[in-house]
Coordinates of C-alpha atoms in Angstrom, one line a residue:
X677 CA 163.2 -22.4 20.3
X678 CA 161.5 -25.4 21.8
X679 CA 163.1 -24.8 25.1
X680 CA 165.7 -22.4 27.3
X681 CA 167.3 -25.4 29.4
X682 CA 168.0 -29.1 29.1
X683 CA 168.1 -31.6 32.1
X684 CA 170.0 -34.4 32.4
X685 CA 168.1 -36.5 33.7
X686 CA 164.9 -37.8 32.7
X687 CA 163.3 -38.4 35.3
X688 CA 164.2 -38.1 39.5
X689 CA 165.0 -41.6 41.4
X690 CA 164.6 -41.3 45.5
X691 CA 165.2 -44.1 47.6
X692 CA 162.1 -43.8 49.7
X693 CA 162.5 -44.4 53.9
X694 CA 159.6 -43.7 56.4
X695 CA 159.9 -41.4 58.8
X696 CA 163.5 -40.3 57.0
X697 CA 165.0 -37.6 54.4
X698 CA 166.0 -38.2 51.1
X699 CA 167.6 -36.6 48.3
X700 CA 168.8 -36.8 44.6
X701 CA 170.8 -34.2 42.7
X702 CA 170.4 -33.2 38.7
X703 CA 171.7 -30.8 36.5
X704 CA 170.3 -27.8 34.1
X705 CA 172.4 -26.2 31.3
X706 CA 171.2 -23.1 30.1
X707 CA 171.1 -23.7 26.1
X708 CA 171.3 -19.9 25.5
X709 CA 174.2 -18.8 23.7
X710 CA 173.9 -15.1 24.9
X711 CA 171.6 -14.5 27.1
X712 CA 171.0 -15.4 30.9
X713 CA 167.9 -17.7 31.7
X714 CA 166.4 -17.5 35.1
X715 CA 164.6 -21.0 36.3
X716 CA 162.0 -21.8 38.7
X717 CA 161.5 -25.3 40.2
X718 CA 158.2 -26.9 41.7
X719 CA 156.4 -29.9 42.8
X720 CA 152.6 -30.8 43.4
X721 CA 152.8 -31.8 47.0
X722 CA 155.3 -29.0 48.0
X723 CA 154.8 -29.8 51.3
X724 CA 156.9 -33.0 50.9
X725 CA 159.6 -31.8 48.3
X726 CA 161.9 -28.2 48.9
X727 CA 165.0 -27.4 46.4
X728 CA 168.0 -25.9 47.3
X729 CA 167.7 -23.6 45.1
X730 CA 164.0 -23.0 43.8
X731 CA 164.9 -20.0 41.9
X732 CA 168.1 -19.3 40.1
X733 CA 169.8 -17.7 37.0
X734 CA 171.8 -19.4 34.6
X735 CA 174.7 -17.6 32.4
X736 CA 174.2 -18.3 28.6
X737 CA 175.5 -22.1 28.0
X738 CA 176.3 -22.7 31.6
X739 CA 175.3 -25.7 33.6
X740 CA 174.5 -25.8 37.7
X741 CA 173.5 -28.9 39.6
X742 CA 170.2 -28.7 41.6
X743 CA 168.8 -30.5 44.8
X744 CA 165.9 -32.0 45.4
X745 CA 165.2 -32.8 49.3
X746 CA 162.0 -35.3 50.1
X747 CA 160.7 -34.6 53.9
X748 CA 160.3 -36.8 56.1
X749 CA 156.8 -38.9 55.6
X750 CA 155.0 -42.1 55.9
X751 CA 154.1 -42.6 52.5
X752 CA 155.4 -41.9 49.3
X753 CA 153.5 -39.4 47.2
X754 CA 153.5 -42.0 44.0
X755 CA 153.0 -39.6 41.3
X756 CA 154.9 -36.5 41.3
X757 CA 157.3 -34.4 39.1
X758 CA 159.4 -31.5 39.3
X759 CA 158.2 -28.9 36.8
X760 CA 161.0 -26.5 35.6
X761 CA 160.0 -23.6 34.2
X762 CA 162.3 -20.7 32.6
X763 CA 162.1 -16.7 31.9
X764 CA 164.5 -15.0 29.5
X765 CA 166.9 -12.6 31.7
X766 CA 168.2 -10.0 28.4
X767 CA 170.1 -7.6 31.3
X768 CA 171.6 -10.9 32.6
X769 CA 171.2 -9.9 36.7
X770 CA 168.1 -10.6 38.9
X771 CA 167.9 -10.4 42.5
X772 CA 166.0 -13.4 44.6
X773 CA 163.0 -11.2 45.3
X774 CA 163.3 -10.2 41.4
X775 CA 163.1 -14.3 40.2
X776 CA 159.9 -14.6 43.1
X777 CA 158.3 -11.6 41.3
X778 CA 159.0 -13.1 37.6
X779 CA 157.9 -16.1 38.1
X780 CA 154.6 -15.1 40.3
X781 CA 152.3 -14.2 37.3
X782 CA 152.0 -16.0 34.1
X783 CA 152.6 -14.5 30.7
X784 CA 154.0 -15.3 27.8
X785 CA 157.3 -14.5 29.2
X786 CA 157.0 -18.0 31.1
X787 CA 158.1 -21.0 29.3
X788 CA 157.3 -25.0 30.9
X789 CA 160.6 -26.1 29.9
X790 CA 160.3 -29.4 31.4
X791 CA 158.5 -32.1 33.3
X792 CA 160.5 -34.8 35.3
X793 CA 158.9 -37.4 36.9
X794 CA 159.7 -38.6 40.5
X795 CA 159.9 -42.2 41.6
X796 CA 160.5 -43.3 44.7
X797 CA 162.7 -47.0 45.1
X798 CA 162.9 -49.2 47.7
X799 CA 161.4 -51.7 50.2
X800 CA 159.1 -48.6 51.8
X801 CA 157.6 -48.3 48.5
X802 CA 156.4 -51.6 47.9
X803 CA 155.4 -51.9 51.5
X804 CA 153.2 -48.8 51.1
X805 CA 151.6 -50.6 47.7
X806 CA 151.1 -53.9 50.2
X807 CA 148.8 -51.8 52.8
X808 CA 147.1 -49.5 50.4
X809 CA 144.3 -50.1 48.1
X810 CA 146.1 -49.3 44.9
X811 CA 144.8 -50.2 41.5
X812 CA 146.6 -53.2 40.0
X813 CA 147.7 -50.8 37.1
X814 CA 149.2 -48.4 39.0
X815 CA 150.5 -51.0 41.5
X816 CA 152.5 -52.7 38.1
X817 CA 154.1 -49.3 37.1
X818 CA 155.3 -47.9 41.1
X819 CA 156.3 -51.7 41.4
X820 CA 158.8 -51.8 38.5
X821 CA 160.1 -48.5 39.6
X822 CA 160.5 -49.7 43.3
X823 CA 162.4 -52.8 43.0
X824 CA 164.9 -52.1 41.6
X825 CA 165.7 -50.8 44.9
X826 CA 165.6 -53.7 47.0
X827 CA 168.0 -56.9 48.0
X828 CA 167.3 -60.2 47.8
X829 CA 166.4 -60.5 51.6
X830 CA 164.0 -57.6 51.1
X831 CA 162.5 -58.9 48.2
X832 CA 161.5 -62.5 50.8
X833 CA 160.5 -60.1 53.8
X834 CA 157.9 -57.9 50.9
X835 CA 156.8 -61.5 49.8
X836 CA 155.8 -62.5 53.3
X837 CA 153.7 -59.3 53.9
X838 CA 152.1 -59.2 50.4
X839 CA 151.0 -62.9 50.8
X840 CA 149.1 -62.3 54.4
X841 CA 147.4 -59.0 52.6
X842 CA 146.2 -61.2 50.0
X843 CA 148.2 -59.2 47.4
X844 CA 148.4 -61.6 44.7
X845 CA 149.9 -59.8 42.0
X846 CA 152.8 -58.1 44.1
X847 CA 153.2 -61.8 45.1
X848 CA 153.6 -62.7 41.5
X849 CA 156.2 -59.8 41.1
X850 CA 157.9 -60.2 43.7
X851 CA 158.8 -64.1 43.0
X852 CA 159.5 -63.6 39.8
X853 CA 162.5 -60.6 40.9
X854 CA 163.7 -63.0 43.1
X855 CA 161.5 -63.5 46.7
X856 CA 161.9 -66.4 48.1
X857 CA 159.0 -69.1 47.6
X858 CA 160.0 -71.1 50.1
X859 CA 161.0 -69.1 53.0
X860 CA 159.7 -69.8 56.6
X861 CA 158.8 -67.6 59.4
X862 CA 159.9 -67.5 62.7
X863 CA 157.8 -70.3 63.7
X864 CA 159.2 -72.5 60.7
X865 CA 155.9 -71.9 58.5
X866 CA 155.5 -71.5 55.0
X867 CA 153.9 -68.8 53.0
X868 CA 151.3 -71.1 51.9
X869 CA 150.5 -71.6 55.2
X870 CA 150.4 -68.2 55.9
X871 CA 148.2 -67.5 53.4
X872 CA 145.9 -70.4 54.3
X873 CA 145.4 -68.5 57.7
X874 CA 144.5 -65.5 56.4
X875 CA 142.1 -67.2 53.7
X876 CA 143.7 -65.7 50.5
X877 CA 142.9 -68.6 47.9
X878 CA 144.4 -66.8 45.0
X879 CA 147.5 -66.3 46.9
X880 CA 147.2 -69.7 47.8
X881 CA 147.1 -70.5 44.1
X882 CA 150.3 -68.2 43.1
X883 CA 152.4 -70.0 45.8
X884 CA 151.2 -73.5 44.8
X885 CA 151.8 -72.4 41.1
X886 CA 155.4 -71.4 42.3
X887 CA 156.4 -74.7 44.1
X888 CA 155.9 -73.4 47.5
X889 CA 156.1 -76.6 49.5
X890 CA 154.6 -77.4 53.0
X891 CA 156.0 -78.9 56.7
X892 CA 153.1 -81.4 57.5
X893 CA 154.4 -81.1 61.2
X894 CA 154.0 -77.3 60.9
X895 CA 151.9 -76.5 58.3
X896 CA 148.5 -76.7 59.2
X897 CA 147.1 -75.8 56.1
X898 CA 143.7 -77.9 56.3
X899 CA 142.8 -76.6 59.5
X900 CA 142.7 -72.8 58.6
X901 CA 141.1 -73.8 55.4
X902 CA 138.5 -75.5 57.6
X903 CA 138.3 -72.9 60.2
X904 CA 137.3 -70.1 57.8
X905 CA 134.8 -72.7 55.9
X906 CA 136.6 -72.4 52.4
X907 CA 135.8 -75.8 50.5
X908 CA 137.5 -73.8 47.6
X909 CA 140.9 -73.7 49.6
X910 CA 140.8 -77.4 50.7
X911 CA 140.3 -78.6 47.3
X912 CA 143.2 -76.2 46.2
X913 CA 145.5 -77.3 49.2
X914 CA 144.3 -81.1 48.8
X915 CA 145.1 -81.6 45.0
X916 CA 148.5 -79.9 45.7
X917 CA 149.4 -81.5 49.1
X918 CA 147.1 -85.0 48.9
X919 CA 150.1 -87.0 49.5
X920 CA 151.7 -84.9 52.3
X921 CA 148.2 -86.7 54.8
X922 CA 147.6 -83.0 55.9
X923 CA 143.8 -84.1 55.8
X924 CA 144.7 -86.2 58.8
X925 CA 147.0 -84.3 60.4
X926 CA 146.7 -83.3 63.8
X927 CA 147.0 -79.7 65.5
X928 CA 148.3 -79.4 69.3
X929 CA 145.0 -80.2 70.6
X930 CA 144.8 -83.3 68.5
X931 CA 142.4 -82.1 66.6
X932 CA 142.3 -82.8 63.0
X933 CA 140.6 -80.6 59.9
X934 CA 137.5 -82.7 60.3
X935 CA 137.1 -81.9 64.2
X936 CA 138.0 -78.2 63.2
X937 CA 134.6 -77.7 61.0
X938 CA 132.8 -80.2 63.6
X939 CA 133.4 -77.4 66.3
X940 CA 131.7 -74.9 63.6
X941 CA 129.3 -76.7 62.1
X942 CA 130.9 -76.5 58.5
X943 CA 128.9 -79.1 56.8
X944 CA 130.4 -78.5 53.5
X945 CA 134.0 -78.6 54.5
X946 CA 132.8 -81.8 57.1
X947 CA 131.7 -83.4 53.8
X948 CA 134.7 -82.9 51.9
X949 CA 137.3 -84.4 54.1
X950 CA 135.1 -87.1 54.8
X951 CA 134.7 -87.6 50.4
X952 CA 138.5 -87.8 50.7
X953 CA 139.3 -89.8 53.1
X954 CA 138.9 -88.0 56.2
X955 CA 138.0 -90.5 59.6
X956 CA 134.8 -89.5 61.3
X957 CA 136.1 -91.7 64.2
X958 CA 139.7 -89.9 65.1
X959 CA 140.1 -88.4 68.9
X960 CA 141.5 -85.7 69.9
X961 CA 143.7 -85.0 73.3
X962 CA 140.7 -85.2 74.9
X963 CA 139.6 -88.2 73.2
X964 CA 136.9 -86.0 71.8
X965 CA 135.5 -87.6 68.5
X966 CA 134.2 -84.9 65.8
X967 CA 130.4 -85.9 66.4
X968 CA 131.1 -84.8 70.4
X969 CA 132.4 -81.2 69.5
X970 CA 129.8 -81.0 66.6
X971 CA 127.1 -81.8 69.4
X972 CA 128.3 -80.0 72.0
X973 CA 127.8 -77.0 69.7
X974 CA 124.3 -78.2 68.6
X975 CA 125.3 -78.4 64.8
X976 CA 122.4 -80.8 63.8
X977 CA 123.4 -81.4 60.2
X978 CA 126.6 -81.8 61.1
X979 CA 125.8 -84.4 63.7
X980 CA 123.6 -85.8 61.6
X981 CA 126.4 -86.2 58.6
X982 CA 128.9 -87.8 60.8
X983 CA 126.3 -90.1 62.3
X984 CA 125.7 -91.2 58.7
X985 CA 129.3 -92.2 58.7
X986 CA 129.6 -93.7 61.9
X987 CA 127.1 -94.8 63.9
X988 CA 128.9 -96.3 67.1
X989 CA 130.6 -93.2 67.5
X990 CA 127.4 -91.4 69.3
X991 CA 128.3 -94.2 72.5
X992 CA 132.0 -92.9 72.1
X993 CA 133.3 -91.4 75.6
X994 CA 135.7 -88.8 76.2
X995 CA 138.2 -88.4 78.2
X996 CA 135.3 -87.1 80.6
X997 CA 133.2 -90.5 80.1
X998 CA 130.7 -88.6 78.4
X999 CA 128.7 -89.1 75.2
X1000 CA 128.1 -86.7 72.3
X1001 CA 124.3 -86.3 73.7
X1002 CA 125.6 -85.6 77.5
X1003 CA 127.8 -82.5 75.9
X1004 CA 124.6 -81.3 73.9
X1005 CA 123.1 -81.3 77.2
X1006 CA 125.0 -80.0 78.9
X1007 CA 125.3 -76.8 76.2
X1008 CA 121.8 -77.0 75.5
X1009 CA 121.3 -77.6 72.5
X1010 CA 118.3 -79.7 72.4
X1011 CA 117.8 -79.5 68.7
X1012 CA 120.3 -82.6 68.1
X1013 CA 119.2 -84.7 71.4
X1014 CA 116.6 -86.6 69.1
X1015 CA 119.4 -87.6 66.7
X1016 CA 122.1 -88.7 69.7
X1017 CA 119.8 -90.0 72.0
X1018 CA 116.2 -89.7 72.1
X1019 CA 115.1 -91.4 68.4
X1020 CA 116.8 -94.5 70.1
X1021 CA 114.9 -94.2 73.6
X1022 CA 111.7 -93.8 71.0
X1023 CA 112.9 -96.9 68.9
X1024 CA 112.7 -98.9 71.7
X1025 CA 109.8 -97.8 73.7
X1026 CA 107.9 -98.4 70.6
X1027 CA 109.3 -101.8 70.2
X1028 CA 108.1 -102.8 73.5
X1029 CA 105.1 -100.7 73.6
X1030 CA 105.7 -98.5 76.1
X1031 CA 103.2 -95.6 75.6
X1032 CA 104.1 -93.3 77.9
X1033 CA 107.9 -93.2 76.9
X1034 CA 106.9 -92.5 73.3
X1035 CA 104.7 -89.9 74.6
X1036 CA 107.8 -88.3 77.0
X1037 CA 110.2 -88.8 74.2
X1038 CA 108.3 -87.1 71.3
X1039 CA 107.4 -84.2 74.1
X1040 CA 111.3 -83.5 74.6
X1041 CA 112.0 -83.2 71.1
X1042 CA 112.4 -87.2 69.5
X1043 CA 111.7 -86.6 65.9
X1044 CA 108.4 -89.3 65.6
X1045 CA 110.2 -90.2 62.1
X1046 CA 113.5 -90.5 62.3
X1047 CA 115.3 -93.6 60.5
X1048 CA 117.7 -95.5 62.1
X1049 CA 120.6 -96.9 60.4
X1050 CA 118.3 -98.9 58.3
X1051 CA 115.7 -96.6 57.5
X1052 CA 113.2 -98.1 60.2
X1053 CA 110.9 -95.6 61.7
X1054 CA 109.1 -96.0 65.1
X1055 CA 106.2 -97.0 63.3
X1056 CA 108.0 -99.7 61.6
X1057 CA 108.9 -101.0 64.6
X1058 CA 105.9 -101.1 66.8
X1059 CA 104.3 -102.3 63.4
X1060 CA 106.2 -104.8 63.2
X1061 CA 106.0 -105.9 67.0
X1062 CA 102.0 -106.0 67.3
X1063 CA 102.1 -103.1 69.3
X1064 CA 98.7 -101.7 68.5
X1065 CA 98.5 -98.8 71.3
X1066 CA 101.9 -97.9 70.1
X1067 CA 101.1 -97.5 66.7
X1068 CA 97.8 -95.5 67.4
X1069 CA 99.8 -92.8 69.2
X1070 CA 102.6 -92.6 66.9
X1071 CA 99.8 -92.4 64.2
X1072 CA 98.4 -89.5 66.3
X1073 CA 102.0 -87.4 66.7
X1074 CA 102.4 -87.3 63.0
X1075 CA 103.8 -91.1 62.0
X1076 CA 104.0 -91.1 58.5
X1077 CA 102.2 -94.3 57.2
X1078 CA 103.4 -94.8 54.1
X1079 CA 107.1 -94.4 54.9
X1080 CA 109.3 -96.9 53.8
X1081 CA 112.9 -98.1 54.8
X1082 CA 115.8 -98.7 52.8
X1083 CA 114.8 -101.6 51.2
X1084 CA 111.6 -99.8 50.2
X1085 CA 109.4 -101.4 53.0
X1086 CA 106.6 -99.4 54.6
X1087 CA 105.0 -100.0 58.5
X1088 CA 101.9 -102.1 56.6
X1089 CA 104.7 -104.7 55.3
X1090 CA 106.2 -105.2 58.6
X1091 CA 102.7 -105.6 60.3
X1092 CA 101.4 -108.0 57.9
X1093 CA 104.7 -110.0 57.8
X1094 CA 104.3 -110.4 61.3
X1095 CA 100.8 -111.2 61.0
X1096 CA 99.3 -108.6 63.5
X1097 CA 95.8 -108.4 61.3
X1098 CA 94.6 -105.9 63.5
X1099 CA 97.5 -103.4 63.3
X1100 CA 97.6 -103.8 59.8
X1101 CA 93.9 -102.5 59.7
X1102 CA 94.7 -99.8 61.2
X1103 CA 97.2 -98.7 59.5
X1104 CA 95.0 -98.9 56.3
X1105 CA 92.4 -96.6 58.1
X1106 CA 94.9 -93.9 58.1
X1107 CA 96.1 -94.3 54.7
X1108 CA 98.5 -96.9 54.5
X1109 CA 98.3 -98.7 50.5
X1110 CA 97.9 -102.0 50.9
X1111 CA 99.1 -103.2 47.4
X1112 CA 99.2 -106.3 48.0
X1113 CA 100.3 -109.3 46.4
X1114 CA 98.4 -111.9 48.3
X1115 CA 96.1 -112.6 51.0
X1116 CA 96.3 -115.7 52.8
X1117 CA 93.5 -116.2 55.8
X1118 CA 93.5 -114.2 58.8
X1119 CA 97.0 -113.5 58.8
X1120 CA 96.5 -111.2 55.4
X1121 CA 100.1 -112.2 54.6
X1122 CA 102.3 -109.8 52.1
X1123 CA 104.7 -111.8 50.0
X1124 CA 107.7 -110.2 50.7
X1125 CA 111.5 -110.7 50.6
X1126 CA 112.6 -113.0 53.5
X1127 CA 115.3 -110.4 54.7
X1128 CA 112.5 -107.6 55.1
X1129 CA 112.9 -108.3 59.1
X1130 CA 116.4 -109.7 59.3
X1131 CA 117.9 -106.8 61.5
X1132 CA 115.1 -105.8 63.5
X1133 CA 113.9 -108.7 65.6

């Protein structure tokens, strides 16, 4: 005989609730025709299951419903079963202390009759799965077991928490029994933009995917994105919400994405919104531009990108009246002074050939070769100007001689243009290539294009 009893059930179904009791009932029929079966019932974690009865005879071919009683807990233990195992009673009478003692030692006189799995169903379930580190295969098979004990309004609450755990799957799942994509929180936000926040990009993905659709007012998906430095999740978020203008959208301080990854130095995200469209120039509350919170945080590359993009905004006042450079100042962070400030004061002092200012400028940090907006150096200019003491001390602070601007012209060009013979000579005793095309007199004229010194008179 394969087996003494027969359940009927296959398995146990408990709706799970934290903190609470549950229980399920099931029935055994004892398949003996004549003779009395005693039974024995167990579970693995028997400190979370009990039975009203865990020990009991059967008459031959009679049935009796049993009770299975979860404690209260916090979790769900996810895999259990209830094993049933069975003893052959010939005399047909056992006391309680008599089934204990039978059932105490193994032998042969012990028989497994049956295994039936436990699963646990509702929203406590799935919640568990949401804050536990679960495999995804195990997660798929508690998942199916747990939903089908859920309502619709569960199913949207579970969606909401499985999206700010970054639980993609159980996001999938739970859309696809009915969760829904588009419900808001208390604040009106979407689960996108949840999502966003918490910098989940596949969830992001599984949403978008899903038709999860955005409040531009509310849903300030670009600036999470750009506060966490994801350029992954604003190209994600800007090829699904491009024509929603989230990129220019403004938070309650005014600020847009751009001014977001200003404040952090985010290079990367800087340079995407500005490759989409993004304006270097817009002001927050404050009238702060990007380039002031960028500088006030002493972000050079970043200060240095947006500069690229905008050059009048370094004069730009806030609503304090102060420049970019008088909030790196005032924060210290003299790394970016010579790109806000002190590569102009160096510009010009070489221009006029003021010695001593070049000398100050370069001592509190000018960079002796920054460009300006057309790739002139210091050198260029003082070159250009005649300004032979100038040249010999930018010369001695590390000018580069043979640099050239953006239209490919070095210091040596500018002096000979000019016809400053003796600047020009010294810029070919440190180095400078003459390669020139002609020489006309004392003025050693270059032929060169006639816009070489349009902008820089």
């Amino acid at each position: 005989m394969d087996r003494l009893v027969e359940a009927d059930v296959k398995g146990i179904e408990l709706v799970f609730i934290k903190g609470q009791k549950s229980s399920a009932t099931f029935t055994l029929t004892n398949l003996m025709h004549t003779m009395s079966v005693a039974v024995s019932l167990s579970t693995k974690t028997p400190s979370l299951f009990s039975f009203h009865q865990p020990f009991s005879l059967l008459p031959p071919l009679s049935s009796s419903p049993y009770t299975l009683l979860s404690l209260p807990s916090d979790q769900p233990p996810l895999t259990d079963a209830i094993t049933v195992k069975t003893s052959m009673v010939p005399l047909g009478k056992a006391t309680l202390d008599d089934l204990r003692r039978r059932f105490s030692k193994p032998g042969p006189h012990i028989f497994n009759d049956a295994t039936l799995p436990i699963s646990f169903l509702g929203p406590h379930v799935i919640e568990h799965l949401i804050s536990t580190n679960t495999q995804a295969s195990d997660i798929n098979l508690f998942f199916n077991k747990a939903i089908s004990g859920c309502s619709g309004n569960q199913l949207t609450v579970l969606l909401k928490s499985a999206a700010v755990a970054g639980k993609a799957d159980l996001v999938r799942s739970l859309i696809d029994h009915g969760g829904d994509v588009n419900h808001k929180d208390s604040n009106g936000r979407s689960l996108v933009s949840l999502a966003a926040e918490a910098g989940h990009l596949d969830v992001v993905n599984v949403l978008i995917s899903s038709g999860c659709e955005i409040d531009n007012s509310i849903d300030h998906v670009f600036h999470y994105a750009a506060a966490i430095n994801s350029v992954d999740l604003m190209d994600a978020l800007f090829r699904a919400y491009k024509n929603t203008n989230s990129i220019d959208s403004v938070d309650f301080h005014g600020r847009s994405p751009i001014h977001i990854s200003a404040i952090h130095g985010y290079i990367q995200v800087v340079r995407f919104c500005l490759s989409v469209g993004a304006s270097p120039d817009v002001l927050d509350i404050n009238k702060c531009t990007p380039l002031h919170l960028a500088a006030k945080g002493g972000h050079l590359d970043t200060v240095e990108c947006l500069l690229e993009l905008s050059n009048y905004t370094k004069y730009a006042l806030n609503k304090q009246r102060k420049t970019a450079f008088a909030l790196a100042v005032e924060n210290d962070c003299s790394k970016v002074y010579d790109s806000l400030h002190l590569g102009d004061v160096l510009n010009r002092a070489a221009r006029v050939g003021d010695v001593n200012g070049i000398k100050s400028c370069i001592g509190e940090g000018a960079n002796v070769n920054g460009k300006d907006q057309n790739g002139w150096t210091p050198l260029h200019r003082a070159a250009f100007k005649g300004k032979l003491e100038s040249v010999r001390v930018l010369l001695g602070y590390g000018g580069e001689v043979n640099v050239v601007d953006d239209n490919g012209y070095t210091p040596l060009h500018c002096a000979a243009e000019a016809g400053h013979v003796e600047v020009a000579l010294l810029l070919i005793g440190h180095g400078a290539k003459a390669n020139l095309k002609s020489l006309k007199g004392m003025g050693m004229e270059i032929a060169l294009k006639s816009n070489c010194s349009k902008n820089h008179r």
